[in-house]
Short mmCIF file of C-alpha atoms in Angstrom, two decimals:
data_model
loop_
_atom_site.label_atom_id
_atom_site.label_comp_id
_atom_site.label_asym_id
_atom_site.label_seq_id
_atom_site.Cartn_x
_atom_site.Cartn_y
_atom_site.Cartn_z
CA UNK A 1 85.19 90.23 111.74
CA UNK A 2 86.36 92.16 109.23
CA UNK A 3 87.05 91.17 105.81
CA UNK A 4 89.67 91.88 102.60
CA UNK A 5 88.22 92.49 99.40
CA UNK A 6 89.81 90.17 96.87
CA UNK A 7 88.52 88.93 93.40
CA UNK A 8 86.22 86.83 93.31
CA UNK A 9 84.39 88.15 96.55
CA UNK A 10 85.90 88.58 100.30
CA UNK A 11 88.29 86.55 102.29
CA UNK A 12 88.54 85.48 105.73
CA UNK A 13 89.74 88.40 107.91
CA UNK A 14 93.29 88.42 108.66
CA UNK A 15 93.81 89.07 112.65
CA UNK A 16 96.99 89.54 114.60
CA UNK A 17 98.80 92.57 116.63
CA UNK A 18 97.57 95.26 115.26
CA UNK A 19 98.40 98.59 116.09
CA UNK A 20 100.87 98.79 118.57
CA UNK A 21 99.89 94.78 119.77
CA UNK A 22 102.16 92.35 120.93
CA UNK A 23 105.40 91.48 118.88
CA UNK A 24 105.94 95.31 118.59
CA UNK A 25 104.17 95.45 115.77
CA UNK A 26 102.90 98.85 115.08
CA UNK A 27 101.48 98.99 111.54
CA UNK A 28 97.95 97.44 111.02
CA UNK A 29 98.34 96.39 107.35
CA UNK A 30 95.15 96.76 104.66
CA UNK A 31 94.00 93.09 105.20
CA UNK A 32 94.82 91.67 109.27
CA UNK A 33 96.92 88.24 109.61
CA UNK A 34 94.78 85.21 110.33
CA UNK A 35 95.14 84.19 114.10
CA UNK A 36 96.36 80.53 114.65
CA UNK A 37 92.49 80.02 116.17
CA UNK A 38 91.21 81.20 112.51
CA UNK A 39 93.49 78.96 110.51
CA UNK A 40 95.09 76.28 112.75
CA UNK A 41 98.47 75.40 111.37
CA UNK A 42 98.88 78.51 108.91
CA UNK A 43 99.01 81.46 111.43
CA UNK A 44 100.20 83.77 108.71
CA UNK A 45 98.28 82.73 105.65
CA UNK A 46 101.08 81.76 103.91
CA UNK A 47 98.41 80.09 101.64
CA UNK A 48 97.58 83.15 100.05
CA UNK A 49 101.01 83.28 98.74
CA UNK A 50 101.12 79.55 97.15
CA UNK A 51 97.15 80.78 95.70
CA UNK A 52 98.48 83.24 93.99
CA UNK A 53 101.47 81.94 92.10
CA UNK A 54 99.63 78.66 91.22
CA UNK A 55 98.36 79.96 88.07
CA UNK A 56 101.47 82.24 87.14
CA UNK A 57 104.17 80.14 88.84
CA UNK A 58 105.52 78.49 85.46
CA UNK A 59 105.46 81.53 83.46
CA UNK A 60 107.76 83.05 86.79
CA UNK A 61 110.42 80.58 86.28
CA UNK A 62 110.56 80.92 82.32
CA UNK A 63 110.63 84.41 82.61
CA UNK A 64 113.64 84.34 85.11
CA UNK A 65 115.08 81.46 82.77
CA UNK A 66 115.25 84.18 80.07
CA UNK A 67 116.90 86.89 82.18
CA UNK A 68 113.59 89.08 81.34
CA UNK A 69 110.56 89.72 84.01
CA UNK A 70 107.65 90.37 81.84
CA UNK A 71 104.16 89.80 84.08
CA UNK A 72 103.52 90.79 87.17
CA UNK A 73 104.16 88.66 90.22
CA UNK A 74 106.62 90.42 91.79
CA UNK A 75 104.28 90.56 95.61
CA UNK A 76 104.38 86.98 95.67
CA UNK A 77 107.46 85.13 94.87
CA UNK A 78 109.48 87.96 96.62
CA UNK A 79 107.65 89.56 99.34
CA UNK A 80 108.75 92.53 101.42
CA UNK A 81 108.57 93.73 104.65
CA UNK A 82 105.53 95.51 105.62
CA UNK A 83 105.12 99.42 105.36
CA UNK A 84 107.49 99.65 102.58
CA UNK A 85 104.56 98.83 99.35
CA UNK A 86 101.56 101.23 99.04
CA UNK A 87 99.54 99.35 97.14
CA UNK A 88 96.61 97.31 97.92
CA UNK A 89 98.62 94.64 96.55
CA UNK A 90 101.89 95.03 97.98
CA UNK A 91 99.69 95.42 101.32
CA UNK A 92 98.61 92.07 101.20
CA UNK A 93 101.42 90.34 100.35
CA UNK A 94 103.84 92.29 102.51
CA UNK A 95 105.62 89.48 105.13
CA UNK A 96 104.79 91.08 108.76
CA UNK A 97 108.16 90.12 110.70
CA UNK A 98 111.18 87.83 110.70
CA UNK A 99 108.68 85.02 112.50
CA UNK A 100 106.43 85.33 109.57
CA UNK A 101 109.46 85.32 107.58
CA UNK A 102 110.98 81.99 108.69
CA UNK A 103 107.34 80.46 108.79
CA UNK A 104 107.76 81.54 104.92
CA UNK A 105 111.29 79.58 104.63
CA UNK A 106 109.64 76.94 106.31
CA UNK A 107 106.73 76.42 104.17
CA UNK A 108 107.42 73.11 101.86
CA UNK A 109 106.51 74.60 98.75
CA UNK A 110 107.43 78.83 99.12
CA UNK A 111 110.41 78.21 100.83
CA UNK A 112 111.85 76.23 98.30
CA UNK A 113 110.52 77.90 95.26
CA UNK A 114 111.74 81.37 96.63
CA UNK A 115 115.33 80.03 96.69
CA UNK A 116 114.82 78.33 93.48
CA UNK A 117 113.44 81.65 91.87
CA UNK A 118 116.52 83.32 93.54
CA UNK A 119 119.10 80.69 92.43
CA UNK A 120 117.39 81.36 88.59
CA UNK A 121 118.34 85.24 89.40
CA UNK A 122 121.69 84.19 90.26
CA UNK A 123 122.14 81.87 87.10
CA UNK A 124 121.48 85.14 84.85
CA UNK A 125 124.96 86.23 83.15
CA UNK A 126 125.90 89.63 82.50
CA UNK A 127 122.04 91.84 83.91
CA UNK A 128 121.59 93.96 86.35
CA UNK A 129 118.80 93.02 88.83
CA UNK A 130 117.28 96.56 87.18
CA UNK A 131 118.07 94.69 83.64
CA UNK A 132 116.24 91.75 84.97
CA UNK A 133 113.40 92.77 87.04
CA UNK A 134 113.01 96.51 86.03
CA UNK A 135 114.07 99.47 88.48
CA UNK A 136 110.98 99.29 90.62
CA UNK A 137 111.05 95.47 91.04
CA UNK A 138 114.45 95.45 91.16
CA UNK A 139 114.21 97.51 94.62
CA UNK A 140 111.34 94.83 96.04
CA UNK A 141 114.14 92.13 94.91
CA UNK A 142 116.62 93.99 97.32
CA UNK A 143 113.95 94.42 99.97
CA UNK A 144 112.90 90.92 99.89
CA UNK A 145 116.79 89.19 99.36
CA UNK A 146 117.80 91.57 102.99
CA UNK A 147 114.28 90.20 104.57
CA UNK A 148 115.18 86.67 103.73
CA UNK A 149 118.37 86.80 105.23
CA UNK A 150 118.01 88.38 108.22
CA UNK A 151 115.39 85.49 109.00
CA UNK A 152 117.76 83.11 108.25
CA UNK A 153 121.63 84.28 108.02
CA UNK A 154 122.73 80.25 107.45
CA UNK A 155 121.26 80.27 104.46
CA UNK A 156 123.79 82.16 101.45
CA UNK A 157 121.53 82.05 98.60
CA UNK A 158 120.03 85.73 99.54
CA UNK A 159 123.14 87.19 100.85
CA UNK A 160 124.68 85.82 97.35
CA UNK A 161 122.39 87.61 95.84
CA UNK A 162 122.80 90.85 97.31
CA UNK A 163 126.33 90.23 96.88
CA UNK A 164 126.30 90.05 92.98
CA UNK A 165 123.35 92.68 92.51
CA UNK A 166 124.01 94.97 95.17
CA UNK A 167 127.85 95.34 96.07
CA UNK A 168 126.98 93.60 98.83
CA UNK A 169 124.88 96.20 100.49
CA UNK A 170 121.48 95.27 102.01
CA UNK A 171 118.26 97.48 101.59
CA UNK A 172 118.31 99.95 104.25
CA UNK A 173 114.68 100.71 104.56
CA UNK A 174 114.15 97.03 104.94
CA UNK A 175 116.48 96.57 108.09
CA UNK A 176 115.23 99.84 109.64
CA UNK A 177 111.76 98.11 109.06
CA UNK A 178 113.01 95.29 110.57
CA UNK A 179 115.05 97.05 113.84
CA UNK A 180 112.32 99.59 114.57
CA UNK A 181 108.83 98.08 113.24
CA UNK A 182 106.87 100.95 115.16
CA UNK A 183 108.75 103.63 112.81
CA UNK A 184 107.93 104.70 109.55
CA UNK A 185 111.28 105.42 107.53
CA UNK A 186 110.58 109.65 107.82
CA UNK A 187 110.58 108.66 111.62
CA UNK A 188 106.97 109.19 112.60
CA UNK A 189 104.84 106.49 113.69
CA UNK A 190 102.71 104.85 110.56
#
């Protein structure tokens, strides 16, 4: 079994498709998904998500409160579809398909803090998502907001946001991600 190098020593491997597995999924990220066997009732390791904005979670709402993204926990209150971050981070918080997604959605405590966090975005008068976030988070934000609502279109709060910080145009890269998971955006195979 292989493991991911994390603070504090290594974590449990994360297992799944793998290259070119089944669910199409043709990217093997940095750190594997856990398999349901490894983790019964958390097939995705959502977990890792709620670990890591426990300690950060209340500065994440004041900072979105002010209108003003100062730390940095951009990963894990708005993931992104996989093979779009390069870091190790980004890696390991990158959401591996619309199942893992809605498993996200569904969670009782990420679901509803990413639509609270995204309601707090929405609440901010007169910013840019770039004013907000910065330009490089503010493209995760897109990325994530697109994700979101592709996994579940009944819910308006992400395409709302799009809406008011993007004219309404979801991130291309992430539906391409999405429609063709086996292609890298240059068109090769990652």
């Amino acid at each position: 079994m292989v493991g991911c190098r994390r603070a504090g020593g290594f974590r449990a491997a994360r297992g799944g498709e793998g290259a070119g597995g089944a669910g199409g999924r043709a990217e093997t990220p940095a750190c594997w998904r856990l398999t349901a066997a490894s983790a019964p009732g958390d097939p995705y390791d959502l977990k890792r998500y709620v670990e890591a904005q426990r300690p950060v979670f209340e500065q994440v709402l004041a900072e979105l409160r002010r209108g003003r993204k100062e730390s940095h926990w951009m990963w894990f209150v708005f993931p992104q579809i996989a093979g779009l971050g390069r870091s190790t981070t980004a890696r390991e918080f990158a959401i591996g398909s619309l199942d893992e997604a809605r498993a996200f959605l569904a969670h009782p405590v990420l679901g509803p803090r990413l639509r609270d966090c995204t309601a707090l975005m929405l609440r901010v008068e007169g910013r840019s998502a770039a004013d907000i976030l910065g330009a490089v988070d503010s493209a995760k934000f897109r990325s994530a907001m697109t994700l979101f609502a592709e996994a579940d279109p009944d819910e308006p709060i992400f395409a709302q946001a799009i809406g008011r910080y993007f004219d309404g145009d979801p991130d291309p890269l992430t539906l391409e991600r999405l429609r063709f998971p086996g292609v890298a955006s240059d068109g090769t195979k990652p």
